Coordinates of C-alpha atoms in Angstrom, one line a residue:
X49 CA -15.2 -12.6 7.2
X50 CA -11.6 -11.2 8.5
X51 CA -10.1 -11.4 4.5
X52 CA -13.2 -9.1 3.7
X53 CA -12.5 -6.8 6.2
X54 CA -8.8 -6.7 5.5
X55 CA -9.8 -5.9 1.9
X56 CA -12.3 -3.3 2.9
X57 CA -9.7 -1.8 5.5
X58 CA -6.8 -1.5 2.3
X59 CA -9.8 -0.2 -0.1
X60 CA -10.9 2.4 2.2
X61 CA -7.7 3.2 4.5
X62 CA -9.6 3.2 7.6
X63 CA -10.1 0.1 9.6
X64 CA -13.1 -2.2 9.4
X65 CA -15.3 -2.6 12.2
X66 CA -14.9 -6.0 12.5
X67 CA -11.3 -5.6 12.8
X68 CA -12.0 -2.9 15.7
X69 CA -13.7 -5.9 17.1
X70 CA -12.0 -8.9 16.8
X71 CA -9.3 -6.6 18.3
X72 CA -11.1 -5.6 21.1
X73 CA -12.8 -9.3 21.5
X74 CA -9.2 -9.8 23.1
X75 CA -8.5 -9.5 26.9
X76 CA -7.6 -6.6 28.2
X77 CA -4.1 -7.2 29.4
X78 CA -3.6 -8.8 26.3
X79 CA -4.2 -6.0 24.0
X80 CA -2.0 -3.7 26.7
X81 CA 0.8 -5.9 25.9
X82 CA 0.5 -6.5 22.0
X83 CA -1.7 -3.6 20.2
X84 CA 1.0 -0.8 21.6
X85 CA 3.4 -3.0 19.2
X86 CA 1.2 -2.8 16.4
X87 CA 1.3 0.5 13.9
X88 CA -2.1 0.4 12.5
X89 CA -4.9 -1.5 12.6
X90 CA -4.8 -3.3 9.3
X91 CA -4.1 -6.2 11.0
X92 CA -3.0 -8.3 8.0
X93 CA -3.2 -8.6 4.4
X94 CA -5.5 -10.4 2.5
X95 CA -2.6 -13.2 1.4
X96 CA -1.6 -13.9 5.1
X97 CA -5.5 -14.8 5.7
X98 CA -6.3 -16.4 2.6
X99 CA -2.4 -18.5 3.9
X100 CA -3.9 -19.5 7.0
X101 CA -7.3 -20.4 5.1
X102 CA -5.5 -23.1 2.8
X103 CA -3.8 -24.3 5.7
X104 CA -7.4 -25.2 8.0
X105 CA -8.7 -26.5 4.6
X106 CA -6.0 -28.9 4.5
X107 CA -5.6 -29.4 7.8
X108 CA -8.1 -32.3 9.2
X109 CA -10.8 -30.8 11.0
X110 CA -14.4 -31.9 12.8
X111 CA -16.8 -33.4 10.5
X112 CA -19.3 -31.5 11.7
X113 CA -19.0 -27.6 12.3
X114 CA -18.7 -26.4 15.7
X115 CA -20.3 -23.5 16.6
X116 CA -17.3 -21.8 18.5
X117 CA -17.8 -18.3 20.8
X118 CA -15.8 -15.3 19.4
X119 CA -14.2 -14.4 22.7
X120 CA -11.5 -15.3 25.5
X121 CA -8.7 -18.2 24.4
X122 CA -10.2 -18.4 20.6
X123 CA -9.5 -14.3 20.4
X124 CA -5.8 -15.1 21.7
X125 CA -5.3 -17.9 19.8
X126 CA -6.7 -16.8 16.3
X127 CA -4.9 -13.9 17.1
X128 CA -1.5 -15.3 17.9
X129 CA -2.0 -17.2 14.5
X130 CA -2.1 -14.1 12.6
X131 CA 1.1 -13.0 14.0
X132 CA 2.6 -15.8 13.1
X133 CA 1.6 -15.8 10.2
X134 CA 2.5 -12.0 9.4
X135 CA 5.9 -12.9 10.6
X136 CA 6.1 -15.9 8.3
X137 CA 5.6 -13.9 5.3
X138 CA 7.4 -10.8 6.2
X139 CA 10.0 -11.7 7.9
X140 CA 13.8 -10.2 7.6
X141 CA 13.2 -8.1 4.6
X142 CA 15.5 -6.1 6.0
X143 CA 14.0 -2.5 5.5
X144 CA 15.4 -0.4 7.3
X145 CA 18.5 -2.3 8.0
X146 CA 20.4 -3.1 4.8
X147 CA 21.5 -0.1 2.0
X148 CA 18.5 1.0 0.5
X149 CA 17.8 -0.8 -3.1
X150 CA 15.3 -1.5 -5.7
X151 CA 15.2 -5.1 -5.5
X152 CA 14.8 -4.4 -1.2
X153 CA 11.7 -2.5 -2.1
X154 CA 10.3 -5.3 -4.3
X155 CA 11.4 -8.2 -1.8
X156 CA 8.9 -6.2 0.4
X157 CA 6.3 -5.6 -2.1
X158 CA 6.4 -9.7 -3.5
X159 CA 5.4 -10.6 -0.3
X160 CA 2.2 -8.9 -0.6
X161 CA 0.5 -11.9 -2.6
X162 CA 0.5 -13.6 -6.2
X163 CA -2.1 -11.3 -7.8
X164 CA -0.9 -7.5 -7.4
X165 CA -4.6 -6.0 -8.3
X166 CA -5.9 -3.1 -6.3
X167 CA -9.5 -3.8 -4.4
X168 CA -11.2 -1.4 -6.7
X169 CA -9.6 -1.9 -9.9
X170 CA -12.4 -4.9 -10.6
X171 CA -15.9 -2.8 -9.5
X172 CA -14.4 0.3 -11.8
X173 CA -13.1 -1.5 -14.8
X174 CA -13.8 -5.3 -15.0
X175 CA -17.5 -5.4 -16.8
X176 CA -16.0 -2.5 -19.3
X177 CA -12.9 -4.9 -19.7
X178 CA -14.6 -8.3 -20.2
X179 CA -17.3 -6.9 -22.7
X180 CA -14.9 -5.5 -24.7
X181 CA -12.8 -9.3 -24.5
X182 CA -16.6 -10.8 -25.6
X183 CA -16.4 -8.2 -28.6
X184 CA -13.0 -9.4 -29.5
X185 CA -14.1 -12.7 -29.6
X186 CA -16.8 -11.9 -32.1
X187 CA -15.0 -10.1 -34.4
X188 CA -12.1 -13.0 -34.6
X189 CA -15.0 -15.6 -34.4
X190 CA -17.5 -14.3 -37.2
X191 CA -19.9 -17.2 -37.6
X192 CA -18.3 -19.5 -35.2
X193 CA -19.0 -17.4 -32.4
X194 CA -22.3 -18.8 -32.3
X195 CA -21.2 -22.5 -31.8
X196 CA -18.3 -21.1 -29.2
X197 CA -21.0 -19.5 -26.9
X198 CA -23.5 -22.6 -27.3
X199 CA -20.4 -25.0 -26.3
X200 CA -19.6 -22.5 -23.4
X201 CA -22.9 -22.2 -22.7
X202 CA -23.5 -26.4 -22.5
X203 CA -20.8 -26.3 -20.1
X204 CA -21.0 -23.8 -17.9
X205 CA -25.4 -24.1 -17.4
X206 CA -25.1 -19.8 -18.2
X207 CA -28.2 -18.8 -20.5
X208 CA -25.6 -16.0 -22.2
X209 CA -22.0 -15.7 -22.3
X210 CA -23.0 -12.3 -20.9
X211 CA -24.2 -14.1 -17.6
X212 CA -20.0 -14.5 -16.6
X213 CA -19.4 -10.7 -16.6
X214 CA -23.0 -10.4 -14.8
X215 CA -22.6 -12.8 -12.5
X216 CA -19.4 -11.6 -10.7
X217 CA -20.9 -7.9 -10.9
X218 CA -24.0 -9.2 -8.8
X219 CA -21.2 -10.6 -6.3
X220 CA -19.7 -7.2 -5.8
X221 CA -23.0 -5.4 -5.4
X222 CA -24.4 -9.0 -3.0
X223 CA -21.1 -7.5 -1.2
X224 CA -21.7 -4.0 -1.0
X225 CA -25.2 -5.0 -0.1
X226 CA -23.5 -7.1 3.3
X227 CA -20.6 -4.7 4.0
X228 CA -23.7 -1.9 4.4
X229 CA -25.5 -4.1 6.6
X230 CA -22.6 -4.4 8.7
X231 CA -22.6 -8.8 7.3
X232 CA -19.6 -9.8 5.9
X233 CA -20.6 -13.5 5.7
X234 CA -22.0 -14.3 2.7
X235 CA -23.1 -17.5 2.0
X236 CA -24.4 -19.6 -1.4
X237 CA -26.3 -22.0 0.0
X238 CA -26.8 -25.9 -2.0
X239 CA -30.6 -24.7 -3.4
X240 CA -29.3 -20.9 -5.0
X241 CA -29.7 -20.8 -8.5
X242 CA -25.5 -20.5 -9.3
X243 CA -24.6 -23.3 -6.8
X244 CA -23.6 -25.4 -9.3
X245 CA -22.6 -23.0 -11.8
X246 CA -19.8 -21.8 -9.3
X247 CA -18.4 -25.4 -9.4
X248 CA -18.7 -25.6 -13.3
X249 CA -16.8 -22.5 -13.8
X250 CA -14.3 -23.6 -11.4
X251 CA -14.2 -20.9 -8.5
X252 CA -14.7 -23.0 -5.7
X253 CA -12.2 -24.7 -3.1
X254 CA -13.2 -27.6 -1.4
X255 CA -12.6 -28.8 1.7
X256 CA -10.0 -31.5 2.2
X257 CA -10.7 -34.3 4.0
X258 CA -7.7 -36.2 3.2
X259 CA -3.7 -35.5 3.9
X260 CA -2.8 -36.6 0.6
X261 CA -4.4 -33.5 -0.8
X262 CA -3.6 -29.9 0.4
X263 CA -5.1 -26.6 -0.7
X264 CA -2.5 -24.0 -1.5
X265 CA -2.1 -20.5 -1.6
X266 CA -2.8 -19.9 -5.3
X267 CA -5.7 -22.2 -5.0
X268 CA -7.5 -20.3 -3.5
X269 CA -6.9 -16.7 -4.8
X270 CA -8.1 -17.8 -7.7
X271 CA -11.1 -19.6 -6.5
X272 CA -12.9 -17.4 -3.6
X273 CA -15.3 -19.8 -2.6
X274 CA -14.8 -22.1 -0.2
X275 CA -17.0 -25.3 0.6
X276 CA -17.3 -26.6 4.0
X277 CA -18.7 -29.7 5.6
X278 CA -22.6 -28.2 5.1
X279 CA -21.9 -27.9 1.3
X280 CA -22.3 -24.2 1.5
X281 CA -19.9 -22.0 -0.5
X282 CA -19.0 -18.8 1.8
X283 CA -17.1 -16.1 -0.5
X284 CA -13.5 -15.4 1.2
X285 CA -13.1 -11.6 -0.6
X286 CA -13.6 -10.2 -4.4
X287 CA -10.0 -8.7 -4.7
X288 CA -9.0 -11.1 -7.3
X289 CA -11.8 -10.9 -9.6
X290 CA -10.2 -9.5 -12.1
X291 CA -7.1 -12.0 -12.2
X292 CA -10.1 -14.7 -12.2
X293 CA -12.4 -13.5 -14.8
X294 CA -9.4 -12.1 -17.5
X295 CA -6.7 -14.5 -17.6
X296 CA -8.2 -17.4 -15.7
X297 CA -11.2 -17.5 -17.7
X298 CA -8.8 -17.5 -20.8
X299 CA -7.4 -20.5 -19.5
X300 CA -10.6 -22.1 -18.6
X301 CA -11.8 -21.8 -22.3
X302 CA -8.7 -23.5 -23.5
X303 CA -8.4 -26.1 -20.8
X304 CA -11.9 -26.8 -21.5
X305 CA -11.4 -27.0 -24.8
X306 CA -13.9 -24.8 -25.8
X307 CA -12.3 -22.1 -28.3
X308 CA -13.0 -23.4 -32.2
X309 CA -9.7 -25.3 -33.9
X310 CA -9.8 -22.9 -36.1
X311 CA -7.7 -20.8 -33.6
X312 CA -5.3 -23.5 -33.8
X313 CA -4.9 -22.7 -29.8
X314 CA -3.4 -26.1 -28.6
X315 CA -0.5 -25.2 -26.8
X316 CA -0.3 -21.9 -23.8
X317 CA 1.8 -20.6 -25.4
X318 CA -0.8 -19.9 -28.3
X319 CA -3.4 -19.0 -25.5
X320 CA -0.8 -16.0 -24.5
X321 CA -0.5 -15.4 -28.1
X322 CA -4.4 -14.8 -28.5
X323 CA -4.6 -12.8 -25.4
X324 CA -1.6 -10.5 -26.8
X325 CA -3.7 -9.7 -30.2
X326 CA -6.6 -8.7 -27.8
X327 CA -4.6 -6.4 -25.3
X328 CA -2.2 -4.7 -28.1
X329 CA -4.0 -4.5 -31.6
X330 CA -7.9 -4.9 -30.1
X331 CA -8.3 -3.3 -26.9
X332 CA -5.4 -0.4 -26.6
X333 CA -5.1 0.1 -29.9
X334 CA -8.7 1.1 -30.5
X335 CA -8.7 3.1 -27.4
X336 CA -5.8 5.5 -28.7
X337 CA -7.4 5.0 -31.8
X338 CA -10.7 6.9 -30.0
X339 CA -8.7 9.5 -28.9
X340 CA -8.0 10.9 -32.5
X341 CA -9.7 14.2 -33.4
X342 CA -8.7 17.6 -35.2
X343 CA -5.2 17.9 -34.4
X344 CA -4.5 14.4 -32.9
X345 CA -3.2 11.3 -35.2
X346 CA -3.0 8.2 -34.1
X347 CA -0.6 5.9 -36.7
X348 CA -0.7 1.5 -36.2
X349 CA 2.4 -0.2 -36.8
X350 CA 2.6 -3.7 -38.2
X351 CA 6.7 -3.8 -37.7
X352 CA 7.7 -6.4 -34.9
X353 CA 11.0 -4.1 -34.5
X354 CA 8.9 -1.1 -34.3
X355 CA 6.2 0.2 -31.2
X356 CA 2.7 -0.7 -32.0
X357 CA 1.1 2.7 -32.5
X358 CA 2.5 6.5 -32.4
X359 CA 0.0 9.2 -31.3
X360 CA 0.8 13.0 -32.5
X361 CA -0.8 15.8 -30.7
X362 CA -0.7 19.5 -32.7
X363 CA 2.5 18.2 -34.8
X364 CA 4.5 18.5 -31.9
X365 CA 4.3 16.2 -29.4
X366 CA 4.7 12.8 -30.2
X367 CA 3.8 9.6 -28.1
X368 CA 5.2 5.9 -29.1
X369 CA 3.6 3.4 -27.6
X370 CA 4.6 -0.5 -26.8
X371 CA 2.0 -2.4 -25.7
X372 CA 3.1 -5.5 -24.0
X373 CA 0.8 -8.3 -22.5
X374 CA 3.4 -10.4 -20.9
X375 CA 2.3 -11.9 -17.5
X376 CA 4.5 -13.2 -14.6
X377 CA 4.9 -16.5 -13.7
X378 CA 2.6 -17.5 -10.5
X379 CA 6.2 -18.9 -9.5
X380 CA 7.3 -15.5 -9.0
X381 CA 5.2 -14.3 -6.6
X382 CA 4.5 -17.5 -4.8
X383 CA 8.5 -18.1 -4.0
X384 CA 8.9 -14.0 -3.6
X385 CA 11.8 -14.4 -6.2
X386 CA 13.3 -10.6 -6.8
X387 CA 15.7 -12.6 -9.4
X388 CA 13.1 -14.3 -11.2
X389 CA 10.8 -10.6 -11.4
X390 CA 14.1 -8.8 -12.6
X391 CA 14.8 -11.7 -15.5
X392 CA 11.0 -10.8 -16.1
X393 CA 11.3 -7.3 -17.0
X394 CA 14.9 -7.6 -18.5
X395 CA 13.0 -10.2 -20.9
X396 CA 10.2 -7.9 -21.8
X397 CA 11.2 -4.3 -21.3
X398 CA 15.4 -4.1 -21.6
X399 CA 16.7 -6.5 -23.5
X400 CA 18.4 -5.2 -27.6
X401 CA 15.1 -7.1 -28.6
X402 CA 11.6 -5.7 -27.0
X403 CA 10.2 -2.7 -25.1
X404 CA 12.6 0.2 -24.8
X405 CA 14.9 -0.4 -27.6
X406 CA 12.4 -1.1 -30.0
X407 CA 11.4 2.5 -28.8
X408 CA 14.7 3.9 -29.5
X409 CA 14.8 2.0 -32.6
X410 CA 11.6 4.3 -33.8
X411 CA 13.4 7.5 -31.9
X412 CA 16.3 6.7 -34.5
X413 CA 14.0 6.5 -37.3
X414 CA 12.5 9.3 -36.9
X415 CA 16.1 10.7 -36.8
X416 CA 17.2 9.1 -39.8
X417 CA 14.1 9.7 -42.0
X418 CA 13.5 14.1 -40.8
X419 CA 10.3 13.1 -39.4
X420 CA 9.0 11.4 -42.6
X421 CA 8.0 8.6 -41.1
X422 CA 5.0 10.1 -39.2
X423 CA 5.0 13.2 -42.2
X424 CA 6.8 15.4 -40.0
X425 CA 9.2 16.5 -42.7
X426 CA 11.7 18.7 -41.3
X427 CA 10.4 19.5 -37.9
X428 CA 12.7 17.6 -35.8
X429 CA 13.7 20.4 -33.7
X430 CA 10.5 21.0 -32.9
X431 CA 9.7 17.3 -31.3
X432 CA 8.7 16.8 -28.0
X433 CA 9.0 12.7 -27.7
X434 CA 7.4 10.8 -25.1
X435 CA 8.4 7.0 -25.0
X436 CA 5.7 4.9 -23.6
X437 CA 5.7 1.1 -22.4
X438 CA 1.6 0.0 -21.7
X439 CA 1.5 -3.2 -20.0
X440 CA -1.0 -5.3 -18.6
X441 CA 0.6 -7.2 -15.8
X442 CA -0.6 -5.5 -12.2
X443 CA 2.4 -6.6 -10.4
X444 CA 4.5 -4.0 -12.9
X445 CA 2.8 -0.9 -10.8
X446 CA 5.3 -1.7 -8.3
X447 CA 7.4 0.6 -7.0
X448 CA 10.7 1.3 -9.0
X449 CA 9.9 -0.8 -11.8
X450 CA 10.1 2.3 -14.0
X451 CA 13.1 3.2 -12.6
X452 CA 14.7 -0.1 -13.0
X453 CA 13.6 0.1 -16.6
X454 CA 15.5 3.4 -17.3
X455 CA 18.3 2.4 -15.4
X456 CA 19.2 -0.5 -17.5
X457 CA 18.1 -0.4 -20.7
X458 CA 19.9 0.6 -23.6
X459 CA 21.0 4.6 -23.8
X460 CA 20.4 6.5 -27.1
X461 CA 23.2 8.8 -28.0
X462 CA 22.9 12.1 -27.1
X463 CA 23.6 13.2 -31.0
X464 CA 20.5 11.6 -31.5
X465 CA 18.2 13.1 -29.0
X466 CA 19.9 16.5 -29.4
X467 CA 18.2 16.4 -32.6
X468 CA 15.0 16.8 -31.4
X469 CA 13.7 19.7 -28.6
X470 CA 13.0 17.3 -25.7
X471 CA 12.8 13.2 -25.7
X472 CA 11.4 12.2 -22.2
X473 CA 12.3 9.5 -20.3
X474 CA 10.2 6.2 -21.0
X475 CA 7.3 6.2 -18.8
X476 CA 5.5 2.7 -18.1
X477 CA 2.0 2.7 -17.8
X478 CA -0.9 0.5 -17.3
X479 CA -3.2 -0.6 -19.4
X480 CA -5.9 0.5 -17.1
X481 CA -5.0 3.9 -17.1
X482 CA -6.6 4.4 -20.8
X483 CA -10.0 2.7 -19.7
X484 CA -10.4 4.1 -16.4
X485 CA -9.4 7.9 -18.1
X486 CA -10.9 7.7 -21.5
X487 CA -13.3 11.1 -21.2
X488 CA -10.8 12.9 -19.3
X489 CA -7.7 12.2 -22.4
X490 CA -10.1 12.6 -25.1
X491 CA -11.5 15.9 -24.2
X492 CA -7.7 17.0 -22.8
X493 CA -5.2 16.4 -25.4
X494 CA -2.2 17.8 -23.4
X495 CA -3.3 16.2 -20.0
X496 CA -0.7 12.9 -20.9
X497 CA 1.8 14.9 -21.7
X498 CA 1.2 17.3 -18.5
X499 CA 1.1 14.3 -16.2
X500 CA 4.3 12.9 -18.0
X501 CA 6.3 15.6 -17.2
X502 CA 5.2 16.3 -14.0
X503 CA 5.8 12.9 -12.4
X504 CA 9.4 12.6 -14.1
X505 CA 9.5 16.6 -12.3
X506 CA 8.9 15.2 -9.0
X507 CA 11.2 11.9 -9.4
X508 CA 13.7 14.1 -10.0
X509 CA 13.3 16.5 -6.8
X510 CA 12.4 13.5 -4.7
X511 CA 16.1 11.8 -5.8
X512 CA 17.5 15.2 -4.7
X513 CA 16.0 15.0 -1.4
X514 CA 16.5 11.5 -1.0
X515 CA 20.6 12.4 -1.1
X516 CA 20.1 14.9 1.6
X517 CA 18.1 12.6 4.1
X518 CA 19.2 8.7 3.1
X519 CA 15.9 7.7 4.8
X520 CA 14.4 4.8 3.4
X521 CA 10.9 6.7 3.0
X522 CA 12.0 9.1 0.7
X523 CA 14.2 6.5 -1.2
X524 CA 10.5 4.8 -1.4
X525 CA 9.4 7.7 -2.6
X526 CA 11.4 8.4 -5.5
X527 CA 10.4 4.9 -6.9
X528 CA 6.4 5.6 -7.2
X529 CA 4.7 4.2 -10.4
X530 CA 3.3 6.7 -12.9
X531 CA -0.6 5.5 -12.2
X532 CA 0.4 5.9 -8.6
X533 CA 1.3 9.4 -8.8
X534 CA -1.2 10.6 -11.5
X535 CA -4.1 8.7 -8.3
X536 CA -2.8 10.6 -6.0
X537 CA -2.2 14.4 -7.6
X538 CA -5.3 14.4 -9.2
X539 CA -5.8 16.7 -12.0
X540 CA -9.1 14.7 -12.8
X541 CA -7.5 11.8 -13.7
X542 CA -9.2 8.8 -11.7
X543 CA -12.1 10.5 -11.0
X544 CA -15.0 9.0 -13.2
X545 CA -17.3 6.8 -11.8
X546 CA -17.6 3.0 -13.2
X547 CA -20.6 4.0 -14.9
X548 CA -18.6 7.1 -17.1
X549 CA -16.1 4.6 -17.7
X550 CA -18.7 1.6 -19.0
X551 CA -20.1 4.3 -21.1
X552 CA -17.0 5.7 -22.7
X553 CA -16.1 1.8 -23.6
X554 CA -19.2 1.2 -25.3
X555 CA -18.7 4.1 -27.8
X556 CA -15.9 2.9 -28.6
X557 CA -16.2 -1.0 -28.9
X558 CA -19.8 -0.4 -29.8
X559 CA -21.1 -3.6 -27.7
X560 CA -24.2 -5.0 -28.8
X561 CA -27.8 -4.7 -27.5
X562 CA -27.5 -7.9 -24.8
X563 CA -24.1 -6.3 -23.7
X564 CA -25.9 -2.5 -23.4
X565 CA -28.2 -4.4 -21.2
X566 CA -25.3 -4.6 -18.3
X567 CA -24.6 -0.9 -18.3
X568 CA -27.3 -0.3 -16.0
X569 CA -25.6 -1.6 -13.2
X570 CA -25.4 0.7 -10.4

């Protein structure tokens, strides 16, 4: 119940009642001592709670539950464990204290838990994203999709492969449905019709009742239902949902061996290699592919040195995109290595290989060849170019990751981009962006390139003031992610509901008549 209300409290940004009254469930002189020490009253965050969960699951407890009153020493001492816990993870970062730095900021921000998704990325864009995945899977099947759903199917005890996507839906609204009614216990019990189907799709944590074994953080973020002593499952908070039902379903069809041979998928390397063709030629591709009209072009590239698609708007104003589907290492996260997330990036985004300089290489290109390449013959000095990395890994929406990128990758020369009227600095972008803004670009052309210019704009004057202050907060400041800062100005971006959004992804990926039947989730 407290990890639901720590996820509510970060979704909404006020606190949750329950918070407001474990707090107050606390003795007076109690809170007269601690809460004046306390900034806000989030409390926690959902990894420290789900941290102290794996450790009572591991730990050996009653066999029978206890019914315990939520008041006096408990208060204190469930209380004290929080702050213990906070301390554990947080500790000495050193904010503040040492010389202001981008790998400071992302110490920080690693400590924040292995999956880096927002709380409402899931209930906005998760059904649009795992239809579209289903679609994929039909097209690359053909006729063998039919044995790969029956196999799933035979496994799993789901009546459609369309009963995953709907089935984690009905969990958010069962949630909405308790969070309304002021109940943030909610309980599967042994008879309900997906008891069982929860433990065949592998999202539940059992209690241990042995030493030997131990639950673990990253257990349990990826499987959010726990099972007690009464057999019950109780749901411990929906922020990872879509961490569970993108890449670790992936994984579940290959370590169940359920994706056809003819995929030739027997190693993870070749599952990443499968979920790469989805993310960069299926799903992004086709969505900039949507996005073409009457003075908007939108060019595929099958070069492995060159970006995966270039968008031109009015002959003007050109957009290369890389698309890169590289995920981080669990490892990362759960040892909060800054070294291991810079190697990361370097290895995707910096190196002479991949991400910006196989931008630059198409920059140069364009240079060498007058624009023929895109059939822009002679109009280099009119080119406005707009280098784009999409990825798909959450934890690169961290602060100063963009700026980390620009600071150490390879430079063009400046007799290059002197050819051309403006070449912008690379801009990293998520691959939610597109799915979550689809109306709003396709019936804006220039809105991109507005929001492009205006966040690099404000990076700029923030640095400025940053060298007059030296505060850490505006150092922060001048590290914000491009989705970040489009969320926060506005300008209609991030303003459709999930039902615009569902809608705009089923013109595009045309999903068939059982899929349709989802959209009219409220």
């Amino acid at each position: 119940m407290l990890n639901i209300a720590v996820e509510e409290t970060k979704l909404s940004g006020a606190t949750h009642p329950f918070i407001v009254k474990f707090i107050n469930t606390l003795p007076i002189n109690y809170q007269q001592i601690v809460l004046p020490r306390i900034s806000t009253f989030y409390l926690s965050t959902a990894p420290v709670i789900t941290e102290i969960l794996a450790d009572l699951l591991t730990n050996d407890l009653p066999s029978e539950i206890q019914s315990v009153e939520f008041e006096g020493i408990f208060a204190v001492t469930a209380f004290n464990a929080v702050l213990v816990y906070n301390e554990h993870r947080y500790s000495e970062l050193g904010l503040g204290i040492k010389k202001n730095s981008i790998e400071l900021i992302w110490k920080m921000l690693l400590s924040q838990g292995i999956n880096a998704e927002h709380p409402a990325a899931y209930p906005r864009t998760g059904i649009a994203k795992q239809l579209a995945f289903i679609g994929f899977l039909k097209d690359l099947l053909n006729e063998e999709f039919e044995d790969f759903e029956a196999r799933l199917l035979k496994v799993t005890g789901f009546s459609s492969i369309y009963d995953y996507p709907l089935t984690f839906i009905n969990l958010i609204v069962t949630k909405e449905r308790a969070i309304s009614e002021n109940n943030l216990l909610i309980v599967v019990p042994k008879d309900h019709v997906y008891y069982d189907i929860f433990h065949q799709i592998d999202v539940v944590t059992w209690l241990q009742t042995s030493n030997n074994n131990r639950v673990y953080l990253e257990d349990m973020t990826v499987k959010p239902f726990i099972k007690l002593a009464d057999d019950s499952l109780y749901l411990s908070g929906i922020s990872n949902f879509g961490l569970i039902t993108e890449k670790v379903f992936n994984f579940y069809l290959f370590k169940q061996n359920l994706l056809p041979q003819s995929l030739r998928i027997s190693r993870f390397s070749d599952l990443q290699g499968l979920w790469g063709r989805y993310i960069e030629k299926y799903l992004i591709f086709n969505l900039l592919k949507s996005m073409e009209k009457k003075g908007v072009r939108v060019i595929p590239s099958e070069d492995l040195n060159l970006p995966d698609a270039t968008m031109i708007i009015n002959e003007r104003d050109v957009f290369l995109f890389e698309i890169k589907s590289s995920s981080l290492n669990k490892n990362v996260t759960i040892e909060k290595s800054v070294e291991q997330f810079k190697d990361f990036i370097d290895t995707n985004f910096v190196t002479d290989k991949k991400g910006i300089p196989q931008l630059n290489r198409m920059i140069r290109i364009l240079c060498d060849t007058d624009g023929s390449h895109c059939n822009l013959n002679g109009q280099l000095k009119k080119l406005r170019i707009f280098p784009i990395l999409v990825y798909a890994e959450n934890h690169l929406n961290k602060y100063g990751v963009n700026e980390y990128a620009i600071q150490n990758a390879p430079k063009l020369d400046i007799d290059i981009t002197e050819k051309f009227q403006k070449v912008a600095p690379v801009t990293m972008i998520h691959y939610d962006f597109f799915i979550e803004n689809l109306r709003v670009l396709k019936g804006r052309r220039n809105i991109l390139k507005e929001n492009i210019e205006a966040y690099h704009h404000q990076i700029s004057r923030l640095k400025k003031k940053y060298k007059k202050t030296n505060s850490t907060r505006d150092y922060f400041n001048t590290l914000i992610s491009f989705d970040d800062f489009c969320a926060i100005r506005g300008s209609l971006l991030y303003s459709e509901n999930h039902k615009t959004i569902l809608d705009e992804m089923k013109n595009v990926f045309a999903f068939d008549k059982h899929a349709n039947k989802l959209s009219g989730i409220n």
